[in-house]
């Protein structure tokens, strides 16, 4: 099982990289997408790696774009992916 032992995981479907996510906090989960300057990324969430829901977008202005998910503490499992968009 890919998700075994993973409360919050991050996946990428771009040339970008995710900076190691920190622990889940009571006010949410935060991840950092590293990639091309000016690139836009849609952050999707899934509980099963099959159905993905768009959660928001970030723009890499300074070499790193931070995404926060305040709903994460109330969800048993959530996986993330960053998809570069135009």
PDB file of C-alpha atoms in Angstrom:
ATOM      1  CA  UNK A   1       0.000   0.000   0.000  1.00  0.00           C
ATOM      2  CA  UNK A   2       1.557   3.276  -1.151  1.00  0.00           C
ATOM      3  CA  UNK A   3      -0.182   5.220   1.605  1.00  0.00           C
ATOM      4  CA  UNK A   4       0.826   2.958   4.478  1.00  0.00           C
ATOM      5  CA  UNK A   5       2.012   5.097   7.373  1.00  0.00           C
ATOM      6  CA  UNK A   6       1.392   8.326   5.498  1.00  0.00           C
ATOM      7  CA  UNK A   7      -1.060  10.851   6.917  1.00  0.00           C
ATOM      8  CA  UNK A   8      -0.100  13.572   4.444  1.00  0.00           C
ATOM      9  CA  UNK A   9       1.886  12.918   1.262  1.00  0.00           C
ATOM     10  CA  UNK A  10       2.793  15.063  -1.728  1.00  0.00           C
ATOM     11  CA  UNK A  11       3.103  14.035  -5.372  1.00  0.00           C
ATOM     12  CA  UNK A  12       4.359  16.043  -8.315  1.00  0.00           C
ATOM     13  CA  UNK A  13       3.426  15.777 -11.965  1.00  0.00           C
ATOM     14  CA  UNK A  14       5.753  18.547 -13.144  1.00  0.00           C
ATOM     15  CA  UNK A  15       9.443  19.365 -13.292  1.00  0.00           C
ATOM     16  CA  UNK A  16       8.987  21.124  -9.982  1.00  0.00           C
ATOM     17  CA  UNK A  17       9.989  19.722  -6.624  1.00  0.00           C
ATOM     18  CA  UNK A  18       8.244  19.819  -3.273  1.00  0.00           C
ATOM     19  CA  UNK A  19      10.264  20.896  -0.294  1.00  0.00           C
ATOM     20  CA  UNK A  20       9.915  18.302   2.429  1.00  0.00           C
ATOM     21  CA  UNK A  21       6.557  19.023   4.018  1.00  0.00           C
ATOM     22  CA  UNK A  22       6.468  19.782   7.690  1.00  0.00           C
ATOM     23  CA  UNK A  23       4.271  18.072  10.236  1.00  0.00           C
ATOM     24  CA  UNK A  24       0.522  18.513  10.181  1.00  0.00           C
ATOM     25  CA  UNK A  25      -0.430  21.326  12.545  1.00  0.00           C
ATOM     26  CA  UNK A  26      -3.771  22.219  14.083  1.00  0.00           C
ATOM     27  CA  UNK A  27      -4.096  25.204  11.714  1.00  0.00           C
ATOM     28  CA  UNK A  28      -3.403  23.149   8.571  1.00  0.00           C
ATOM     29  CA  UNK A  29      -0.771  21.664   6.321  1.00  0.00           C
ATOM     30  CA  UNK A  30       1.738  23.619   4.271  1.00  0.00           C
ATOM     31  CA  UNK A  31       3.911  22.535   1.363  1.00  0.00           C
ATOM     32  CA  UNK A  32       6.366  24.417  -0.805  1.00  0.00           C
ATOM     33  CA  UNK A  33       6.644  23.937  -4.564  1.00  0.00           C
ATOM     34  CA  UNK A  34      10.067  24.707  -6.061  1.00  0.00           C
ATOM     35  CA  UNK A  35      10.256  25.257  -9.811  1.00  0.00           C
ATOM     36  CA  UNK A  36      10.578  27.710 -12.657  1.00  0.00           C
ATOM     37  CA  UNK A  37      10.173  31.386 -11.875  1.00  0.00           C
ATOM     38  CA  UNK A  38       6.740  32.621 -12.900  1.00  0.00           C
ATOM     39  CA  UNK A  39       5.267  29.113 -13.237  1.00  0.00           C
ATOM     40  CA  UNK A  40       1.700  28.522 -12.074  1.00  0.00           C
ATOM     41  CA  UNK A  41       0.737  25.313 -10.284  1.00  0.00           C
ATOM     42  CA  UNK A  42      -2.661  23.862  -9.463  1.00  0.00           C
ATOM     43  CA  UNK A  43      -2.587  21.939  -6.189  1.00  0.00           C
ATOM     44  CA  UNK A  44      -4.892  18.922  -6.164  1.00  0.00           C
ATOM     45  CA  UNK A  45      -5.869  16.715  -3.248  1.00  0.00           C
ATOM     46  CA  UNK A  46      -6.985  13.087  -3.122  1.00  0.00           C
ATOM     47  CA  UNK A  47      -7.764  10.457  -0.509  1.00  0.00           C
ATOM     48  CA  UNK A  48      -7.365   7.508  -2.892  1.00  0.00           C
ATOM     49  CA  UNK A  49      -4.933   8.488  -5.708  1.00  0.00           C
ATOM     50  CA  UNK A  50      -7.862   8.061  -8.108  1.00  0.00           C
ATOM     51  CA  UNK A  51     -10.159  11.045  -7.655  1.00  0.00           C
ATOM     52  CA  UNK A  52      -8.371  14.404  -7.532  1.00  0.00           C
ATOM     53  CA  UNK A  53      -9.971  17.665  -6.413  1.00  0.00           C
ATOM     54  CA  UNK A  54      -8.456  21.072  -7.193  1.00  0.00           C
ATOM     55  CA  UNK A  55      -7.629  22.813  -3.893  1.00  0.00           C
ATOM     56  CA  UNK A  56      -6.058  26.010  -5.170  1.00  0.00           C
ATOM     57  CA  UNK A  57      -3.308  27.531  -7.275  1.00  0.00           C
ATOM     58  CA  UNK A  58       0.061  29.057  -6.505  1.00  0.00           C
ATOM     59  CA  UNK A  59       2.491  31.109  -8.579  1.00  0.00           C
ATOM     60  CA  UNK A  60       6.219  30.695  -8.204  1.00  0.00           C
ATOM     61  CA  UNK A  61       7.321  34.305  -7.904  1.00  0.00           C
ATOM     62  CA  UNK A  62      10.564  33.954  -5.942  1.00  0.00           C
ATOM     63  CA  UNK A  63      11.668  30.396  -6.754  1.00  0.00           C
ATOM     64  CA  UNK A  64       9.282  28.838  -4.256  1.00  0.00           C
ATOM     65  CA  UNK A  65       5.503  28.898  -3.942  1.00  0.00           C
ATOM     66  CA  UNK A  66       3.818  28.020  -0.650  1.00  0.00           C
ATOM     67  CA  UNK A  67       0.435  26.304  -0.495  1.00  0.00           C
ATOM     68  CA  UNK A  68      -1.571  26.021   2.728  1.00  0.00           C
ATOM     69  CA  UNK A  69      -4.463  23.618   3.308  1.00  0.00           C
ATOM     70  CA  UNK A  70      -6.388  24.657   6.445  1.00  0.00           C
ATOM     71  CA  UNK A  71      -8.837  21.732   5.989  1.00  0.00           C
ATOM     72  CA  UNK A  72      -6.118  19.062   6.318  1.00  0.00           C
ATOM     73  CA  UNK A  73      -6.460  18.480  10.089  1.00  0.00           C
ATOM     74  CA  UNK A  74     -10.086  17.391   9.675  1.00  0.00           C
ATOM     75  CA  UNK A  75      -9.313  14.831   6.934  1.00  0.00           C
ATOM     76  CA  UNK A  76      -8.028  11.339   7.765  1.00  0.00           C
ATOM     77  CA  UNK A  77      -5.792  11.034   4.665  1.00  0.00           C
ATOM     78  CA  UNK A  78      -4.959  13.470   1.896  1.00  0.00           C
ATOM     79  CA  UNK A  79      -2.400  13.203  -0.851  1.00  0.00           C
ATOM     80  CA  UNK A  80      -1.263  16.225  -2.846  1.00  0.00           C
ATOM     81  CA  UNK A  81       0.002  16.807  -6.343  1.00  0.00           C
ATOM     82  CA  UNK A  82       1.207  19.951  -8.088  1.00  0.00           C
ATOM     83  CA  UNK A  83       0.290  20.272 -11.766  1.00  0.00           C
ATOM     84  CA  UNK A  84       1.857  23.055 -13.830  1.00  0.00           C
ATOM     85  CA  UNK A  85      -0.840  25.084 -15.585  1.00  0.00           C
ATOM     86  CA  UNK A  86      -0.643  27.917 -18.140  1.00  0.00           C
TER      87      UNK A  86
END
